[in-house]
Coordinates of C-alpha atoms in Angstrom, one line a residue:
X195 CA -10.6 30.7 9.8
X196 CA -9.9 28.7 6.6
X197 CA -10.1 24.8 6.4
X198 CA -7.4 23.1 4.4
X199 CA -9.2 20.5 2.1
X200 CA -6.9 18.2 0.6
X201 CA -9.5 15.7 -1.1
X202 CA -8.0 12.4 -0.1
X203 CA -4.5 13.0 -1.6
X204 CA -1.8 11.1 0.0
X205 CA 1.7 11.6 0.2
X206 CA 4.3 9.4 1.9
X207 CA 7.8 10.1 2.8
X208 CA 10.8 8.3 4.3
X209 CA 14.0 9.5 4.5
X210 CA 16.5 6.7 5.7
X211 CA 20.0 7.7 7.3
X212 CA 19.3 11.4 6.0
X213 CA 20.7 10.0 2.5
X214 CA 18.2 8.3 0.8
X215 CA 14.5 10.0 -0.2
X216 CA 11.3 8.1 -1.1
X217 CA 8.5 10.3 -2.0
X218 CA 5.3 9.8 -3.5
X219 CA 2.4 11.9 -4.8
X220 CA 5.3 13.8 -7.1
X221 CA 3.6 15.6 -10.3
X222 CA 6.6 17.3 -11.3
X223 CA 10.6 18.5 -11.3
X224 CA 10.9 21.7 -11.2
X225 CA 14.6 21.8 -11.0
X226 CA 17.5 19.5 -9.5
X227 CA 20.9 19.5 -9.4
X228 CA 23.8 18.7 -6.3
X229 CA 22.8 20.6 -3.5
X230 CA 19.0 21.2 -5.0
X231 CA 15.7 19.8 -5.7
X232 CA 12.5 21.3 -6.3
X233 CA 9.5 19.1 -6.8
X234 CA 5.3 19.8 -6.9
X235 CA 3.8 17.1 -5.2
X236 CA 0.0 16.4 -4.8
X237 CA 0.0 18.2 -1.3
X238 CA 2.1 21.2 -2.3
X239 CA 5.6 22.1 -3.5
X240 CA 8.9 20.5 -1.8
X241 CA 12.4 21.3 -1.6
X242 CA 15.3 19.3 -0.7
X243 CA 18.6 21.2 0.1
X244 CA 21.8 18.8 1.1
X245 CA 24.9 17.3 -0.9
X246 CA 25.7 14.8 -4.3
X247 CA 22.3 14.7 -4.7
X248 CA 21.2 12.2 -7.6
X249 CA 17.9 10.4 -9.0
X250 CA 18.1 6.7 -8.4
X251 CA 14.3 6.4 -9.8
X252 CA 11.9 8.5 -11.6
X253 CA 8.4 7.3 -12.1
X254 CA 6.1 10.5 -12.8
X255 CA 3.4 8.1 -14.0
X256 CA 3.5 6.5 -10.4
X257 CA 4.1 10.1 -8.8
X258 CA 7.3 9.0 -7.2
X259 CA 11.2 9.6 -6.8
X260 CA 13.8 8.5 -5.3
X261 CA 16.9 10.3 -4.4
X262 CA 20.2 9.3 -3.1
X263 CA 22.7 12.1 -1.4
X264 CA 23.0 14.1 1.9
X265 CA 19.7 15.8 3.4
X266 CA 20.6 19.1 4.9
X267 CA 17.4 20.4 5.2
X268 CA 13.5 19.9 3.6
X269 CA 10.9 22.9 2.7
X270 CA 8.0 22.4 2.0
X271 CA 4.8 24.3 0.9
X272 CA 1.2 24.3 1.4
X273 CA -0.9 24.7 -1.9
X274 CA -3.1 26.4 -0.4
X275 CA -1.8 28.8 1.4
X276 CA 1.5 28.9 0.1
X277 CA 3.3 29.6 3.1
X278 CA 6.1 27.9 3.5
X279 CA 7.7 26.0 6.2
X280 CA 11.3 25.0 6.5
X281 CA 12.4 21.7 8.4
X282 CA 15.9 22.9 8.8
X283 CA 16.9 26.8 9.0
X284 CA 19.5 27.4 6.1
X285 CA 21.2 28.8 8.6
X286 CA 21.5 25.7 10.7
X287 CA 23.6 22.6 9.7
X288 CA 22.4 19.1 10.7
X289 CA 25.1 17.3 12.0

């Protein structure tokens, strides 16, 4: 069985009414638009699926982000492993 080693790297995220994101340990954007945003974090790669998505505050030097719009759903994955694991099916709509 394989240990997952992480060396001390620390993420933190709150979401607050499902329509605002505060994330840290972000190293990069990938991609973002509307309904889309892919992001590699110190713990692995993240994506956020929802609505009007928009960046209220960039800071890659700081490794975080802030997003404002409507979270349908979060993946995320494991750099490690890369196996990925989906907090909402996108067949399934938060209400």
């Amino acid at each position: 069985m394989q240990e997952m080693v992480y060396e001390k790297k620390q993420q933190k995220l709150c979401l607050t009414n499902r329509r605002q994101i505060e994330l840290t340990g972000v190293s990069e954007v990938i991609s973002f638009d509307q309904k889309q945003v892919v992001l590699d974090t110190d713990l692995g790669r993240m994506v956020f699926f929802g609505e009007d998505f928009h960046v209220k505050r960039l800071t890659l030097e700081r490794g975080e982000i802030e997003i404002e719009g409507l979270v349908r759903g979060i993946d995320y994955q494991s750099p490690l492993d890369r196996k990925s694991t989906r907090l909402n099916s996108s067949h399934t709509v938060i209400s």
